[in-house]
Each structure stands twice: as C-alpha cells, then as structure tokens.
Coordinates of C-alpha atoms in Angstrom, one line a residue:
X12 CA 12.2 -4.2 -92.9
X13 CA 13.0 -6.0 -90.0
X14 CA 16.6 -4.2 -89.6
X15 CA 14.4 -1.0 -89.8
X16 CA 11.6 -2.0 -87.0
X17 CA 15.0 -2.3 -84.7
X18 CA 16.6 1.0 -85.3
X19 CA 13.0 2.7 -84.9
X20 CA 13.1 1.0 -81.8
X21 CA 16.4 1.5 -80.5
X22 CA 16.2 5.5 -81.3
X23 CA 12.9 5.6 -79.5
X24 CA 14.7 3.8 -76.3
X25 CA 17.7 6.5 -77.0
X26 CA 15.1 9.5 -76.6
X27 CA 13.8 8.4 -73.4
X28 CA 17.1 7.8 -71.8
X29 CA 17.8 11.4 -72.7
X30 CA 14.4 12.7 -71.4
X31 CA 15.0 10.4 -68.3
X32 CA 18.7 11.8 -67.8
X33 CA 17.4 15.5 -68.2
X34 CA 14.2 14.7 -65.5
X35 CA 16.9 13.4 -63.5
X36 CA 18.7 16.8 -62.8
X37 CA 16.3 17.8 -60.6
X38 CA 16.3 16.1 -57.9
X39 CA 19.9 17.5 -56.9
X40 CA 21.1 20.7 -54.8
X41 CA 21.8 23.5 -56.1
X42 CA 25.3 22.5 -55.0
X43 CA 27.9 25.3 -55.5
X44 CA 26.6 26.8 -58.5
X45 CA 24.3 28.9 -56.2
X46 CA 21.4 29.0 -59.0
X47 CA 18.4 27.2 -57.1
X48 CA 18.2 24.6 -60.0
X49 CA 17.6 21.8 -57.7
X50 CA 14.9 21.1 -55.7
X51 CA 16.3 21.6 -52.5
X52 CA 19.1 23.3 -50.3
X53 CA 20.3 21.9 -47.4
X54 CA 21.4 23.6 -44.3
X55 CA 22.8 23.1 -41.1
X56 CA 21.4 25.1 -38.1
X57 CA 21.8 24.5 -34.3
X58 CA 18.6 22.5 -33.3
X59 CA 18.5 23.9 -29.4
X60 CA 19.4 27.1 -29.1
X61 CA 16.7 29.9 -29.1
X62 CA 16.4 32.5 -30.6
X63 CA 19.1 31.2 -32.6
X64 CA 18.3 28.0 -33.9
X65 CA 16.1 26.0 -32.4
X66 CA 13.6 23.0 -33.7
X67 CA 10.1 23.7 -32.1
X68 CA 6.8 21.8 -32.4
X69 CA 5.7 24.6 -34.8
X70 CA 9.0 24.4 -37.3
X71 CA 12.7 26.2 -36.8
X72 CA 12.9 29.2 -35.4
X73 CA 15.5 31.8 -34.7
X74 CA 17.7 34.1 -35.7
X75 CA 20.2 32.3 -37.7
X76 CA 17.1 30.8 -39.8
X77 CA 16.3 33.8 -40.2
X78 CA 19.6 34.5 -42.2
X79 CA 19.9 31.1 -43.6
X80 CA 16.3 31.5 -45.1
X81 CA 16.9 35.0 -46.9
X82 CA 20.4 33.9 -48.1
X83 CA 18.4 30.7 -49.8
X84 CA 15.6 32.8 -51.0
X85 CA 18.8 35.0 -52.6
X86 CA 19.9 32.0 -53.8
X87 CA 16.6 30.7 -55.4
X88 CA 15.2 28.6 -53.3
X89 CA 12.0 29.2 -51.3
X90 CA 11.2 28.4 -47.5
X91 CA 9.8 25.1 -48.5
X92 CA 12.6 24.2 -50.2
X93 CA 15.3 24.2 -47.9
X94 CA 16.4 21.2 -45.1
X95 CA 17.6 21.7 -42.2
X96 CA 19.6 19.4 -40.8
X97 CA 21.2 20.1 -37.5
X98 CA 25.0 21.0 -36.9
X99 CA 26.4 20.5 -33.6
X100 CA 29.8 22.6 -32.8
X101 CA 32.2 19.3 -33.1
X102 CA 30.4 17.8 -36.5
X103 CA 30.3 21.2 -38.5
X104 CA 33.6 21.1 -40.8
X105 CA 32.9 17.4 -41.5
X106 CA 29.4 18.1 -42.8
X107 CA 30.5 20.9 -45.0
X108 CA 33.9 18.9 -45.9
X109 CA 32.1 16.0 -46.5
X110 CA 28.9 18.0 -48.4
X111 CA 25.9 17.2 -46.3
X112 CA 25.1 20.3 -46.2
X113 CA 26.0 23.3 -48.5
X114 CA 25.9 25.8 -45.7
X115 CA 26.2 26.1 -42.3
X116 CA 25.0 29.1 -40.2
X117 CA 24.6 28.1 -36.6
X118 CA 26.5 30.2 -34.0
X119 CA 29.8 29.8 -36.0
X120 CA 32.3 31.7 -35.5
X121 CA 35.3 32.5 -38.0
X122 CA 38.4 31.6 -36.5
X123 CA 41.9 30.8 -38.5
X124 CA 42.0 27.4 -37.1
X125 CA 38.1 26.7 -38.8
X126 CA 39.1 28.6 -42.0
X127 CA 41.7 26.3 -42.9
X128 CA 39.3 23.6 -43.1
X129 CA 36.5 25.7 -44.5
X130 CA 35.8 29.3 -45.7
X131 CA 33.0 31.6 -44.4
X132 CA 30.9 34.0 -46.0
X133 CA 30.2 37.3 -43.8
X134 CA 30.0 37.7 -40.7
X135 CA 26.8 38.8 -40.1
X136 CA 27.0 39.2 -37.0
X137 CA 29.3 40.5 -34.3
X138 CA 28.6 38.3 -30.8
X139 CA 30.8 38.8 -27.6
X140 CA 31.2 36.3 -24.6
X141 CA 29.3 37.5 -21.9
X142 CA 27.3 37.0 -18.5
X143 CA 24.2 36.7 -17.9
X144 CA 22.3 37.6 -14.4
X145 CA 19.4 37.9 -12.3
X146 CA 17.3 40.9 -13.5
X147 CA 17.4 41.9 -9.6
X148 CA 21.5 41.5 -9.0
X149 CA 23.0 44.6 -8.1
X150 CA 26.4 42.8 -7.3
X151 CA 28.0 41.8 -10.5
X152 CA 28.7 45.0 -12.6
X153 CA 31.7 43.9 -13.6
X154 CA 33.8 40.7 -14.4
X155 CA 36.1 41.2 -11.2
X156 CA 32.8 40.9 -8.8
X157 CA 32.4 37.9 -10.2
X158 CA 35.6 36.6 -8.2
X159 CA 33.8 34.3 -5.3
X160 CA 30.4 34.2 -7.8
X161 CA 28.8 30.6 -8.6
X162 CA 29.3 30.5 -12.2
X163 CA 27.7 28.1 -14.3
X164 CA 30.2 25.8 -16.2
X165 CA 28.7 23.6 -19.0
X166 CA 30.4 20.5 -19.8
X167 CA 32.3 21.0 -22.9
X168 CA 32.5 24.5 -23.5
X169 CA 35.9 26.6 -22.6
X170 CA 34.2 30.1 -21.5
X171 CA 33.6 29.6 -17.7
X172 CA 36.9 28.2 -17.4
X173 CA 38.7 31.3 -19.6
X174 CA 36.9 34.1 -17.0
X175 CA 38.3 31.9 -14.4
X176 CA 41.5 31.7 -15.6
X177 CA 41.7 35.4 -16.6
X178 CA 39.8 37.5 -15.3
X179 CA 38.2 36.1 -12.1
X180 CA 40.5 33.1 -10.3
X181 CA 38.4 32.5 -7.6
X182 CA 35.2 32.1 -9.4
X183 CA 33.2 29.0 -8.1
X184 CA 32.6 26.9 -11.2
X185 CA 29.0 24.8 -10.9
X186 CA 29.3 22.1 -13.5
X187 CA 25.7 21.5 -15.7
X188 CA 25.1 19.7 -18.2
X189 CA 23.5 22.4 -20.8
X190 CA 23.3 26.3 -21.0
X191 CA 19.6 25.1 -20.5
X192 CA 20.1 23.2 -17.1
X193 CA 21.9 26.4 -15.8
X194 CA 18.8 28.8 -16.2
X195 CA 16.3 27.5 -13.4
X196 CA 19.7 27.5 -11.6
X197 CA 20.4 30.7 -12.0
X198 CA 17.0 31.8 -11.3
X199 CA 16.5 30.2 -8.1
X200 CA 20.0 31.4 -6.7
X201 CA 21.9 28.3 -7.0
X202 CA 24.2 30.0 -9.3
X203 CA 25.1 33.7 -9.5
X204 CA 26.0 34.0 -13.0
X205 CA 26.2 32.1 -16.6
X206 CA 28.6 33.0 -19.7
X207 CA 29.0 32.5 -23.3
X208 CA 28.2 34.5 -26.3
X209 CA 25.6 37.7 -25.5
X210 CA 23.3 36.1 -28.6
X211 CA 22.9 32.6 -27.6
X212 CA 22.6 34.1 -23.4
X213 CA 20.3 36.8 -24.8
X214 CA 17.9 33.8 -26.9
X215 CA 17.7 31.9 -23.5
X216 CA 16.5 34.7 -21.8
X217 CA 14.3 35.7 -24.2
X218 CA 12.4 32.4 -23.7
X219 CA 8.5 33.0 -22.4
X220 CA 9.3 31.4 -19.1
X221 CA 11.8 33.9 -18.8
X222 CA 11.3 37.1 -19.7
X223 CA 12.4 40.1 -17.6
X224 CA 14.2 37.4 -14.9
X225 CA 17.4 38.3 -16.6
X226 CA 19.8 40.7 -18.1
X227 CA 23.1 40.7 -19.9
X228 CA 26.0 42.3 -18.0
X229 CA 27.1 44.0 -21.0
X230 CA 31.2 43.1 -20.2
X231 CA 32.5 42.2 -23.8
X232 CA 34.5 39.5 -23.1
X233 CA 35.9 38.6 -26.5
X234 CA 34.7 39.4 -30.3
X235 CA 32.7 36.5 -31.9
X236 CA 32.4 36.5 -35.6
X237 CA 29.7 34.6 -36.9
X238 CA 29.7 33.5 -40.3
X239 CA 28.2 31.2 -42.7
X240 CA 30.7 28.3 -43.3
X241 CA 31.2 26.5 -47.2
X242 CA 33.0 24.1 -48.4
X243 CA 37.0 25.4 -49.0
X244 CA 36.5 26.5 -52.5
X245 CA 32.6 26.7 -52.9
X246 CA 31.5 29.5 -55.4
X247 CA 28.7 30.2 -53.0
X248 CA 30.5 32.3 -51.1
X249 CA 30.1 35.0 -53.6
X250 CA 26.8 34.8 -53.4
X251 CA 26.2 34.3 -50.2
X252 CA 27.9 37.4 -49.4
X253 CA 25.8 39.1 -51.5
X254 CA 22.6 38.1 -49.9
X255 CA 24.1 39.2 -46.6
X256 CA 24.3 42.9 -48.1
X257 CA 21.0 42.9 -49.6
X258 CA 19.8 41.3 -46.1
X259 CA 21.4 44.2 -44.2
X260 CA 20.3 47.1 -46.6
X261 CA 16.8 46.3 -46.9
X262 CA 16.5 46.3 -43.2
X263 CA 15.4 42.5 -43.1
X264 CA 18.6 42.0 -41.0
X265 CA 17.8 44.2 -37.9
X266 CA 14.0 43.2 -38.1
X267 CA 15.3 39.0 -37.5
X268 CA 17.9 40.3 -34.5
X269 CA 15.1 42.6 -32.8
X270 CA 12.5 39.5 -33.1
X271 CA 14.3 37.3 -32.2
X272 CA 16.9 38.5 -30.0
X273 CA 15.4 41.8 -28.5
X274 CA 12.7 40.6 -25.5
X275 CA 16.1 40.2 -23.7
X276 CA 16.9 43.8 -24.2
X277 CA 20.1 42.6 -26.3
X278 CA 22.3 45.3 -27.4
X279 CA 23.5 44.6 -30.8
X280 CA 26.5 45.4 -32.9
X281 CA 25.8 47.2 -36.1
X282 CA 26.0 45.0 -38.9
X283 CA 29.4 43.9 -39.7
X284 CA 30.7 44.6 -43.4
X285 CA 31.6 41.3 -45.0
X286 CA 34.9 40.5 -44.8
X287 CA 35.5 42.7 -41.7
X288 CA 36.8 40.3 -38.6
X289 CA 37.1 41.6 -35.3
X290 CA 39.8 40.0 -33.2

C-alpha cells in the first residue's frame, strides 16, 4: 500500500514537470524557426535617426520600424510583441552573431565585408550618399561646386572625407560631433553643405523644426543597399524575404517611405527586388 501511495505520488510530480516544461516554451523567441511561437521578437533599430529609426517620447518611429514591424507581423508576431533594442553601426554583427537580436534593420547596408559575418534578407531599399543644403542655395548643383564649400564632417563616419578625397579636394571639412549637431549649422550658414545617405539626410530634414529649410542635392554619390541582417545561416531569411514582397505588393512599402521620408521631398528608388544589389 505504502509502495503504491509513492508511485501515485511520484507520477503526479512526473505530470507536472511535463506541464511545467511545456508552459515553459513560451517564454522564448521565435528564434529562427520564423513561426511567432514565442512571445516576443527582438529587433535591433537605430535609436536616433528620424524618420529612420528613432526612440521618441511617444514610442519608435520611422521608416525602418516601419519594415521591421510588417516583416514581424509576417512572421507572427504583433506590434506589442516585438523589442526593440538599439543597434549602433560598430555593435550590429556581434548582436546578430551573438543572438540578441534575431534581426537587424537599421540603415544597414549589404556589403561583402558584412555578409561574411552575417547574411541579409532584401534590400528593401536602395539609398545613395548624398548632400544636403539650404532650401535657398543656388550654388551647389553639383559635387564639383562643393570644392571651397564648408562641409560638415562627423566624427566617425567616412563620407565627407571620400567627397573630399574624390570628388572635391578642396572641400573645407567642419568636424561635429553628430549629423544632428551639423543641422542648426547648416542652417545658420556656418556650414554650406552635409553628406551621407539621401534617407537618413532626408529624415533630418523632414524633422518639424525643419521642414522646407532644406533639400537634397540629388548627386548619387554611391548605391546603398539596405537590408535586414540574420544570423549566418538563420532560416529567417526565407521568410523575411517574403514579407518584404508582400510589403512591397500591397503598397504598405511606399505608404512607410512617403510618411516618413517624403516632407523632405525625397526622391525614392523603386523598390529593389530581393536579391538585387546595386554596386
């Protein structure tokens, strides 16, 4: 009798560490089975760029959360469901390699050196280095006139420094600290010109504080293919890729670039086909 009272007791201890185990399942990611099992999806999004990605009193905002919530909604996982976590340019491979995140879309563009670290779904979007300039400048039409400009060079990015070296040597670089910083100095005269990808110049100036003070010079300095960056192997490529499609065919994808990106009159590419990287 007593032998029985034990085994009763020892299945009933069994059951519940199977009902446990099973409860337990949910409180992972989806991971890279893509199914939207889990309770949450995490991904990384610039936190201060807008109209990009940017982390506002009021939530995130921009046009890469834009994508990055569709593609998770594609994926099975509502708006409430998802954290953001942000993804500066230097950290991104090491979050995707080390899987704090399970996707990254934040400015990113696909580039051999990245994809042998990582792979990429997309693009979705094709971005070119530009300039941007007073609404009212009638000088700068072309990247030669901006030979004896004051351009705006931020502190660890390459662009100022590549129109200097190739295109216009006798630029006059103005170091500042952010792409941020460089706006009231543009605006007030201080410098003549700022450059880096047309998206991220066209989400500054599409800011309230600065609508119709600027414009894009339109010059095309190089193709930037953003994508959204995986873990080297990841199964959600596939269907991440897929969500891009859907994203572009039911017109969602031009609605998200006109919101967010089109106050500052930005001319965008159409819709790249996935796989289809512009040098």
């Amino acid at each position: 009798m007593k032998l029985r009272k034990v085994s009763a007791a020892s299945a009933t201890v069994f059951a519940l560490a199977l009902t446990a185990t099973a409860c337990g399942g949910d409180n992972s990611t989806g991971g890279d089975s893509g199914s939207g099992g889990g309770k949450t999806i995490t991904v990384g999004i610039k936190f201060d760029q807008p109209g990009l990605g940017q982390k506002t009193p009021q939530g995130y905002a921009g046009f890469d959360v834009d994508v990055a919530t569709y593609v998770a909604k594609k994926l099975g996982y509502n708006a409430d469901q998802i954290e953001w976590k942000e993804a500066k340019s230097a950290d991104r491979e090491t979050m995707l390699q080390r899987g704090d995140v399970d996707f990254i879309a934040a400015t990113y563009s696909i580039t051999p050196e990245r994809q042998e670290k990582v792979d990429f779904a997309g693009p979705y979007l094709l971005a070119h280095q530009d300039v941007l300039v007073r609404s009212d400048d009638n000088k700068i039409k072309s990247p030669k006139d901006l030979n004896n400009a004051k351009l705006c060079s931020v502190t660890g990015s390459t662009s100022a420094q590549n129109v200097k070296d190739k295109l216009a040597p006798k630029a006059q670089l103005q170091p500042y600290p952010t792409y941020s910083a460089c706006l009231p100095g543009l605006q007030n005269g201080a410098v003549d010109a700022l450059t880096t990808d047309d998206s991220i110049l066209a989400g500054y100036a599409a800011q309230s504080q600065f609508k119709g003070k600027f414009k894009l010079g339109g010059f095309k300095l190089t193709n930037e293919n953003y994508g959204i960056g995986v873990k080297k192997g990841s199964d959600l490529k596939a269907d991440i890729n897929k969500a891009l499609e859907a994203m572009v065919a039911d017109g969602a994808w031009q609605k998200a670039v006109d919101k967010n990106l089109g106050p500052a009159d930005y001319k965008n590419e159409p819709a790249p086909k996935i796989g289809d990287i512009k040098s």
